Short mmCIF file of C-alpha atoms and ligand atoms in Angstrom, two decimals:
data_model
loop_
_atom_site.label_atom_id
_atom_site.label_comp_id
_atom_site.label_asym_id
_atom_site.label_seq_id
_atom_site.Cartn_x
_atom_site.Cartn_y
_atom_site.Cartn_z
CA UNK A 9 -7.63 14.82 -54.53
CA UNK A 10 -8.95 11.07 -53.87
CA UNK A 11 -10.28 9.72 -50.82
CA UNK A 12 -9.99 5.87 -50.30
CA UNK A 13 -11.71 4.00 -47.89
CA UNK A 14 -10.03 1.06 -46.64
CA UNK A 15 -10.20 -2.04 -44.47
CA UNK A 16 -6.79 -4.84 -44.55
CA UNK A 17 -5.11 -5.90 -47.25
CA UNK A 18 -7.98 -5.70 -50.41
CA UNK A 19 -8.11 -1.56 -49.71
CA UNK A 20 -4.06 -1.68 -49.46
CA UNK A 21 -3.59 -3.23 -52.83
CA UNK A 22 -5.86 -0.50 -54.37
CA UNK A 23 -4.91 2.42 -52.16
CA UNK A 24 -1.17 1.41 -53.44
CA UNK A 25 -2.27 1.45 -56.87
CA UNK A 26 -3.66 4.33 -56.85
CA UNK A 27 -0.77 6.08 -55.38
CA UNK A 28 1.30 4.80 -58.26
CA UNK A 29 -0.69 6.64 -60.62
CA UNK A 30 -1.38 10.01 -59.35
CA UNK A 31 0.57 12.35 -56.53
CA UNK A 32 0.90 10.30 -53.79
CA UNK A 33 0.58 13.34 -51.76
CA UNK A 34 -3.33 14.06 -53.50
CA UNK A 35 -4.56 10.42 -51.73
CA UNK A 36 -6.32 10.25 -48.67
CA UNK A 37 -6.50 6.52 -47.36
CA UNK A 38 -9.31 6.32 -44.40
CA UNK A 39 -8.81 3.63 -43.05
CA UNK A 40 -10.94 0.76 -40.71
CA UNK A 41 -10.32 0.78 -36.77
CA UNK A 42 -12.61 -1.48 -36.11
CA UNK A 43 -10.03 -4.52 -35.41
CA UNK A 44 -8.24 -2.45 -33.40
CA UNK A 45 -7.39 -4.18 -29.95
CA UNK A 46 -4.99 -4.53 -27.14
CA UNK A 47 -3.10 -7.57 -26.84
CA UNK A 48 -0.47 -7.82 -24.89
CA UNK A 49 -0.51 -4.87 -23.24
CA UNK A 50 0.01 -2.87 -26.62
CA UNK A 51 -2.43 -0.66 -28.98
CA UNK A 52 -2.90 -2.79 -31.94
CA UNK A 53 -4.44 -1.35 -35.42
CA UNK A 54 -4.17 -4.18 -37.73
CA UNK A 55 -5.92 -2.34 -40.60
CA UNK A 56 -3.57 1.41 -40.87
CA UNK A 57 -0.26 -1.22 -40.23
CA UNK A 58 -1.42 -3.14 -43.10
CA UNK A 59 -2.35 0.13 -45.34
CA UNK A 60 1.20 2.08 -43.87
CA UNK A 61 3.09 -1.07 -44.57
CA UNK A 62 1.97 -1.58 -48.29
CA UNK A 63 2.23 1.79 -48.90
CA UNK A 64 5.46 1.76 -48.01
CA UNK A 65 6.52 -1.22 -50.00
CA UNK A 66 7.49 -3.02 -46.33
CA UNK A 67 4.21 -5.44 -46.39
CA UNK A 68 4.54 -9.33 -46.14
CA UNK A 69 2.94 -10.10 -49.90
CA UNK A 70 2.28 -13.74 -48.76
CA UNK A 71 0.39 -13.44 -45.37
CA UNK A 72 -1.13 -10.28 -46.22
CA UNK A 73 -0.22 -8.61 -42.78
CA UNK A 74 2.96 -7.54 -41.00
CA UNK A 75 6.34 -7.08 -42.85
CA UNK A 76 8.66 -8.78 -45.21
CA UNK A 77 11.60 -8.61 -43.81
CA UNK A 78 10.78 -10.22 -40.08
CA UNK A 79 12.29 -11.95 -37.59
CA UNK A 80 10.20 -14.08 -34.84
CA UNK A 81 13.03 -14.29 -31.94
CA UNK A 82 9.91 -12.50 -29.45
CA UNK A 83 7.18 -14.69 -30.82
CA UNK A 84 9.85 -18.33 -29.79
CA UNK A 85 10.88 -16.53 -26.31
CA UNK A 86 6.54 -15.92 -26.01
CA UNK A 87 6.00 -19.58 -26.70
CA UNK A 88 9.11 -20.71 -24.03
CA UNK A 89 7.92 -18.44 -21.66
CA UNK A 90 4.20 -19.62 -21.94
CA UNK A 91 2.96 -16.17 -23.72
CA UNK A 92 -0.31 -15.65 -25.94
CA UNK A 93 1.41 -16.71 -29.56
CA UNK A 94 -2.05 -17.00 -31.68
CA UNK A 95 -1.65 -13.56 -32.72
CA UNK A 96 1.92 -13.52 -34.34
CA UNK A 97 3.85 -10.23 -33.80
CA UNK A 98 7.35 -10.33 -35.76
CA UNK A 99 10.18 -8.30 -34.18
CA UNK A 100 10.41 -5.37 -36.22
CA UNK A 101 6.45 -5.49 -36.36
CA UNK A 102 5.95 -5.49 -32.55
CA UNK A 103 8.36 -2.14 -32.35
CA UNK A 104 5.87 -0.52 -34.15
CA UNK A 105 3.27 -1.20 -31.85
CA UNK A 106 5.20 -0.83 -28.54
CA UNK A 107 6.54 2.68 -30.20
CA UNK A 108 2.71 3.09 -30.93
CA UNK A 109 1.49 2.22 -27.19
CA UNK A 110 3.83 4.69 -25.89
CA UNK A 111 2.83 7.78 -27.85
CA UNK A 112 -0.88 6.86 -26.85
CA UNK A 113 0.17 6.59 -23.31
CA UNK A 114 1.43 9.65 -23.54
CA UNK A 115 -1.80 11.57 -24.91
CA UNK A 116 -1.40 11.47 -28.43
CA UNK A 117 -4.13 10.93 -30.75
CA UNK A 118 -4.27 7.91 -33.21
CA UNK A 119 -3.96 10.06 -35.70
CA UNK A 120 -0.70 11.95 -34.69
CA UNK A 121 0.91 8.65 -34.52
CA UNK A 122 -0.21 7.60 -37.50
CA UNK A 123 1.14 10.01 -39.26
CA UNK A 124 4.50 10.32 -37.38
CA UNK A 125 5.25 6.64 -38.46
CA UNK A 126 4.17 6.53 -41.57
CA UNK A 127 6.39 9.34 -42.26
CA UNK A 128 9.04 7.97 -40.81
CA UNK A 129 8.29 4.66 -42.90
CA UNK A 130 8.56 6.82 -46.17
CA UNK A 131 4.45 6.52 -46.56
CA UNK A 132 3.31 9.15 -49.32
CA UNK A 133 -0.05 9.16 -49.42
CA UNK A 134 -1.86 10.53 -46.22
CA UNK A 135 -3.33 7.75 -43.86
CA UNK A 136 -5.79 8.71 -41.27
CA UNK A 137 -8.18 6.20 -39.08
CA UNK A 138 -11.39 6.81 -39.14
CA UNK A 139 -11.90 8.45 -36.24
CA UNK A 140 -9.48 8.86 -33.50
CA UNK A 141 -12.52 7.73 -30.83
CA UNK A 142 -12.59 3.98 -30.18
CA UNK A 143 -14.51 1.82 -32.21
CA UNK A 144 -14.13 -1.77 -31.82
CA UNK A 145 -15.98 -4.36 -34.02
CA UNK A 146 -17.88 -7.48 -32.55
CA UNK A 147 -19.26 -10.27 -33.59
CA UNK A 148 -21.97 -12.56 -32.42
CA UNK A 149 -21.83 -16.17 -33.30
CA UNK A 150 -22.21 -19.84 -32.12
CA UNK A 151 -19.46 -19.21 -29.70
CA UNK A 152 -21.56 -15.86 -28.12
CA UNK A 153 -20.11 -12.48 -28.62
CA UNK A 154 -16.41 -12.03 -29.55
CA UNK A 155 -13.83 -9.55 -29.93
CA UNK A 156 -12.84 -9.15 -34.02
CA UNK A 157 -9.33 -10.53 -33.74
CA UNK A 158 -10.74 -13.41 -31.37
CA UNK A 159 -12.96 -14.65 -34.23
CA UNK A 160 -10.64 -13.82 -37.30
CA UNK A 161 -7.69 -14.82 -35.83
CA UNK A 162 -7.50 -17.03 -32.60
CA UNK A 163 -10.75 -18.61 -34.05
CA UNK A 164 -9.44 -18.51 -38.07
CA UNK A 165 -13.10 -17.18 -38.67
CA UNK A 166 -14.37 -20.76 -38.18
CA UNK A 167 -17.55 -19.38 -35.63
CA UNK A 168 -20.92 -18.55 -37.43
CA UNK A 169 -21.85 -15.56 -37.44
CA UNK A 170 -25.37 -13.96 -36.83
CA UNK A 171 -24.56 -10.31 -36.09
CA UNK A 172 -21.64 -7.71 -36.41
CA UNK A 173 -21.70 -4.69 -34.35
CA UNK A 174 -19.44 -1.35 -34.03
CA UNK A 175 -19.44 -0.48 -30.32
CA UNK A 176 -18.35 2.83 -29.75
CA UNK A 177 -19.21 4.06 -33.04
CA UNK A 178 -22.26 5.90 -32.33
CA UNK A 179 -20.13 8.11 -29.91
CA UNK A 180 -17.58 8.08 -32.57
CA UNK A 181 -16.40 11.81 -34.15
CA UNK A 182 -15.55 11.03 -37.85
CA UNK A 183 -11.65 12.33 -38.41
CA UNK A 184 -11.95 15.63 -39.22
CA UNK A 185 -9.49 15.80 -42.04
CA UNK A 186 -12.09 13.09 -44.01
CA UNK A 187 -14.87 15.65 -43.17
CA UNK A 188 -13.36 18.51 -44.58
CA UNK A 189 -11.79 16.62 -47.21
CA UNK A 190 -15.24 15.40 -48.61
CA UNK A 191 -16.28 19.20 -48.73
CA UNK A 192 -13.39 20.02 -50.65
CA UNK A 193 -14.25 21.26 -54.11
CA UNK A 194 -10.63 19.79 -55.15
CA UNK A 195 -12.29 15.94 -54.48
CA UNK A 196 -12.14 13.84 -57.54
CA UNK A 197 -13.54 11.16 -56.51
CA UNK A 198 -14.16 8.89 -53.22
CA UNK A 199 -13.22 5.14 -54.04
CA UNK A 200 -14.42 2.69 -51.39
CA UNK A 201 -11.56 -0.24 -52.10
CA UNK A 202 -12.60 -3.88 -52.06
CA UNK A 203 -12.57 -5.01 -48.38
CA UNK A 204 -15.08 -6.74 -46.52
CA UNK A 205 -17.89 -4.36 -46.60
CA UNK A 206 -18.96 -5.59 -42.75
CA UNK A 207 -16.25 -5.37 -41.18
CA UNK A 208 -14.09 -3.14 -42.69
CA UNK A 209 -16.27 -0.53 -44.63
CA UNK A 210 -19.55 -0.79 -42.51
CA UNK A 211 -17.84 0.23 -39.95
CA UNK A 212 -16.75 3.89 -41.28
CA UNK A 213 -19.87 4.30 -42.78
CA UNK A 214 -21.29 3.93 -39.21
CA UNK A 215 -19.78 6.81 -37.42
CA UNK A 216 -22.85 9.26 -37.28
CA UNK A 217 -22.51 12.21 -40.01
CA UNK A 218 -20.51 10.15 -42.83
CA UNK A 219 -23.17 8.55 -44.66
CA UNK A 220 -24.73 12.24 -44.92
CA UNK A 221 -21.42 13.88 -45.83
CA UNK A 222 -20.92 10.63 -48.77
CA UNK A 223 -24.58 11.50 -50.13
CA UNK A 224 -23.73 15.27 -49.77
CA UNK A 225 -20.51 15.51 -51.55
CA UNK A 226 -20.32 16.32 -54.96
CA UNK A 227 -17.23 13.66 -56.18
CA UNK A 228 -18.39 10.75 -57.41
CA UNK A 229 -18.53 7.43 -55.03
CA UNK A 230 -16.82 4.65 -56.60
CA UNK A 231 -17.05 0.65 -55.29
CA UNK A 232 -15.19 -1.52 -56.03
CA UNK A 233 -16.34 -5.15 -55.23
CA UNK A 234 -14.73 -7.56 -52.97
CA UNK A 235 -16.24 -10.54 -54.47
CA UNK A 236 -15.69 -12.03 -57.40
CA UNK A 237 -17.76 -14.92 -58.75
CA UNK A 238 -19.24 -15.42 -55.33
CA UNK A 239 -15.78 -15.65 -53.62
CA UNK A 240 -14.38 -13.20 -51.43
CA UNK A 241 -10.47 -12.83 -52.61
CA UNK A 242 -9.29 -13.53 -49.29
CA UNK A 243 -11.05 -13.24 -45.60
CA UNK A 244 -14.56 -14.46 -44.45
CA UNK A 245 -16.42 -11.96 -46.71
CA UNK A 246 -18.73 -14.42 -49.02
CA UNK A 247 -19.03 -16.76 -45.64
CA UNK A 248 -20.28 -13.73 -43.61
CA UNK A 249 -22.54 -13.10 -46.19
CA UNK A 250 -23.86 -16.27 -46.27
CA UNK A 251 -24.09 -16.48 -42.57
CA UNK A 252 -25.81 -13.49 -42.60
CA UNK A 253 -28.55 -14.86 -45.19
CA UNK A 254 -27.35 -12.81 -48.39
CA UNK A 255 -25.85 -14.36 -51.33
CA UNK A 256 -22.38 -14.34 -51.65
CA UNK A 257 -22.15 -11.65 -55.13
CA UNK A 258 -21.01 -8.53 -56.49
CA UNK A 259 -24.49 -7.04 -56.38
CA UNK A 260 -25.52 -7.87 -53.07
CA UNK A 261 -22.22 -6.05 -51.80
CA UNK A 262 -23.62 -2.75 -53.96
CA UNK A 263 -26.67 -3.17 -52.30
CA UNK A 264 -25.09 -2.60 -48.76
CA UNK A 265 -23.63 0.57 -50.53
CA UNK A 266 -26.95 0.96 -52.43
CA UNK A 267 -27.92 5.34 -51.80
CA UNK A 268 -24.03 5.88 -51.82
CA UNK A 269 -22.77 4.41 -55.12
CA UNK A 270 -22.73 6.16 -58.40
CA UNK A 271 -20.02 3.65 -59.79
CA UNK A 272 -19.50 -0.22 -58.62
CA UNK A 273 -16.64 -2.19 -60.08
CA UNK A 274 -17.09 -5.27 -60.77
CA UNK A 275 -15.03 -8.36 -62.37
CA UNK A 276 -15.65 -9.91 -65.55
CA UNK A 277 -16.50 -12.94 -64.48
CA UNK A 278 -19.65 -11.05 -62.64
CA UNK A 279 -21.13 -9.67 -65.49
CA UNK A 280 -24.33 -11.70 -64.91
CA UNK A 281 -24.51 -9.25 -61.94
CA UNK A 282 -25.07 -6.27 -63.64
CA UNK A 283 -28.59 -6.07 -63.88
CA UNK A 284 -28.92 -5.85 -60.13
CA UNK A 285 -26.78 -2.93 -59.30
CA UNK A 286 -28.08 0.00 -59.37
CA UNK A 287 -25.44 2.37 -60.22
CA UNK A 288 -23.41 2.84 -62.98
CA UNK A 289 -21.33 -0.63 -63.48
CA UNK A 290 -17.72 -0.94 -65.10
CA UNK A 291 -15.93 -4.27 -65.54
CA UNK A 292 -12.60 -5.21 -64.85
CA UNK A 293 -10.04 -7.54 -63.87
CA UNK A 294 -10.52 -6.59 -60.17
CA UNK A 295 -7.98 -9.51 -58.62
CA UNK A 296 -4.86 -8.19 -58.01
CA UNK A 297 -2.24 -10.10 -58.34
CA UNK A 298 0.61 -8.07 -59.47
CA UNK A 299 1.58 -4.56 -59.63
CA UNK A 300 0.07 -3.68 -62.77
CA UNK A 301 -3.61 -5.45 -61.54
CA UNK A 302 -3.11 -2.79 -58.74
CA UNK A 303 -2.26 0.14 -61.25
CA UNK A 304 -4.44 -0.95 -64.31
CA UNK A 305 -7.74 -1.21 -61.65
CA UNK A 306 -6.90 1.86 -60.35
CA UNK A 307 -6.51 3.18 -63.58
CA UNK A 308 -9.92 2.51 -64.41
CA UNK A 309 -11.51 3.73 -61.04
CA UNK A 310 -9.74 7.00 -61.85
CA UNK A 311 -11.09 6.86 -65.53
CA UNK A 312 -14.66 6.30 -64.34
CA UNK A 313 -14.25 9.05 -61.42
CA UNK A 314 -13.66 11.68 -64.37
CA UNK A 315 -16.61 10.50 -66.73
CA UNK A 316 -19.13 10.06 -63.23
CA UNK A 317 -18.00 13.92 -62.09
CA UNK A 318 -18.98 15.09 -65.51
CA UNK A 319 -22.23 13.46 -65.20
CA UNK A 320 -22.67 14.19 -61.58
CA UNK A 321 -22.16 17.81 -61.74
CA UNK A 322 -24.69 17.99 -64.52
CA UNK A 323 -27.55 16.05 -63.01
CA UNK A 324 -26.65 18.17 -59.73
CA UNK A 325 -27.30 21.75 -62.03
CA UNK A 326 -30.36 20.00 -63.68
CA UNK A 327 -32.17 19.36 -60.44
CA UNK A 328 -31.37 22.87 -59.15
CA UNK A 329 -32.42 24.54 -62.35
CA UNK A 330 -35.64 22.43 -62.13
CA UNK A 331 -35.82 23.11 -58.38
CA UNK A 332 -35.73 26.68 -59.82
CA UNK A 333 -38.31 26.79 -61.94
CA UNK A 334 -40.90 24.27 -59.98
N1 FO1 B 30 -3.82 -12.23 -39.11
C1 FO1 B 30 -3.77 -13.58 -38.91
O1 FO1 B 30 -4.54 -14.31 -39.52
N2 FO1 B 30 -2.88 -14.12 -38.02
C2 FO1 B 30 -2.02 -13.37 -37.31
O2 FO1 B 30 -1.25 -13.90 -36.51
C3 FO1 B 30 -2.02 -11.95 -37.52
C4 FO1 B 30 -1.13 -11.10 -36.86
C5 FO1 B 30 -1.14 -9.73 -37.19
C6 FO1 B 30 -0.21 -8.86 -36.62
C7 FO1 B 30 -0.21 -7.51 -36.93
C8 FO1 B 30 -1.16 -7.00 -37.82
O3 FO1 B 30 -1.16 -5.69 -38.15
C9 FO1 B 30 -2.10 -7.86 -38.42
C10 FO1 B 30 -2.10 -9.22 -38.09
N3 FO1 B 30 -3.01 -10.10 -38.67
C11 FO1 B 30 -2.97 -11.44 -38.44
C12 FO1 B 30 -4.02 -9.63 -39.62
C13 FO1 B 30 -5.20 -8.97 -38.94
O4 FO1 B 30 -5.83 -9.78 -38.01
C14 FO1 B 30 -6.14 -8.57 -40.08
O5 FO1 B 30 -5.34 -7.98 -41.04
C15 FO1 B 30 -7.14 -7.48 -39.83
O6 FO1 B 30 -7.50 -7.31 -38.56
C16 FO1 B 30 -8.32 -7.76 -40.77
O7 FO1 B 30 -8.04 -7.18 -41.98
#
């Protein structure tokens, strides 16, 4: 079994390579809720719509979110009626999230929903958020504190930004299933996918007991970097970073993994990079462009899971034996 942590669309391309490759059914995509908002008057997780949708092969390749096959009659009718437009909600899209908002009216967890639809959308692997408590990510910048989708979206990321925070996190109960499936002795591996590590990874790690059960479990822990040659592939990664005072690379990304990492991935071009990660590196073409980038770099996270569990295992039975015998 493989767990994947994901945020948007980086995580998705992975997560959907990697369920090309093995039993969908063995993958276990955790994804960021962190953007999660209500707009509208609906429940809106940006993050598990973009992971269900690419999973299911019904994501919008050129924007990255929503579906393929859309319509915008709601979003025109919005606009002639004097609606909120900035955040664009195609027709078949926004039954999703009314369908969504109902079920969570009614009492049912994130979770259940989650996996109703995504069943219902033909999703193989298993998607879970996070946690089903609310956690919503924040952002303080020139413009004061704002809501996530208010600075990615309404705002196109343009505000600087001087400090990201999780509220609701520390109240937060990690998703059971992702607990007991990082104590499974059937774990392979746990790949966390190339999203924005601040506001899409940061903010799972930050749900008290994680981080311990990461460093406890006995897979291997497998990055996979989000920037290549100081760019992020898409989103305000290397700006954040910058805005944040850390260089915009591969290595200061494995850094804000640093204890948890016994594998990074990085891309070729980064290779300068290696020297400051401290974990074992692999290189590889990590932008994915077409189906076979999301395969062949899941391929080689797989490959590296198997070699890392070998060593992992051992190093784990040398310290005990020496624990033993000091
Ligand atoms: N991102 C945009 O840049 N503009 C949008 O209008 C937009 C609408 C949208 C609707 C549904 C959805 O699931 C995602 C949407 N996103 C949009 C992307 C979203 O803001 C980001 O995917 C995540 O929050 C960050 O990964």
């Amino acid at each position: 079994m493989i767990i994947a942590l994901s945020g948007g669309v980086g995580g998705a391309k992975l997560a959907l390579g990697l369920s090309r490759i093995m039993p969908p059914e063995n993958l276990l995509v955790v994804v960021n809720t962190g953007d999660d908002f209500e707009h509208l008057g609906l429940s809106i997780s940006p993050d598990i719509d973009t992971v269900a949708y690419t999973l299911a092969g019904l994501a919008n390749r050129e924007l990255g979110w929503g579906r393929h096959d859309e319509t915008w009659s709601f979003m025109e009718t919005m606009e002639a009626l004097g609606g909120e437009t900035w955040f664009r909600l195609g027709d078949r899209d926004l039954a999703l999230h009314v369908e969504r908002t109902r079920r969570l009216k009614n009492g049912e967890s994130l979770s259940q929903v989650t996996h109703d639809l995504c069943r219902r959308m033909g999703v193989g692997p298993r998607v879970i958020p996070m946690t089903d408590d609310p956690v919503r990510t924040r952002l303080l910048t020139d413009r004061g504190w704002l809501d996530f989708q208010d600075y990615f979206v309404r705002l196109k990321c343009e505000p600087v930004v001087s400090e990201v925070r999780f509220q609701g996190a520390g109240a937060a109960k990690p998703h059971p299933d992702f607990m007991a499936a990082l104590a499974d002795p059937a774990l392979e591996a746990v790949v966390i996918c190339p999203s924005n590590p601040f506001i899409s990874v940061e903010p799972i790690l930050a749900i008290p007991g994680v981080r311990q059960a990461l460093t406890g479990c006995a897979a291997p822990i497998i990055g996979v970097s989000p920037i290549i040659a100081g760019k992020a592939v898409k989103g305000p990664t290397a700006k954040m970073m910058q805005e944040l005072g850390m260089h915009p690379s591969a290595g200061t990304v494995a850094k804000r993994y640093a204890e948890l990492l016994d594998g990074y991935v990085i891309d070729h071009r980064d290779m300068s990079q290696v020297v400051s990660i401290d974990a074992k590196v692999l290189l590889a073409q990590t932008l994915m462009t077409t189906m076979e980038d999301r395969e062949a770099l899941a391929k080689i996270v797989l490959q590296a899971a198997d070699v890392l569990k070998r060593r992992k295992v051992n190093t784990r039975l040398r310290h005990r034996t020496a624990g033993d015998g000091a």
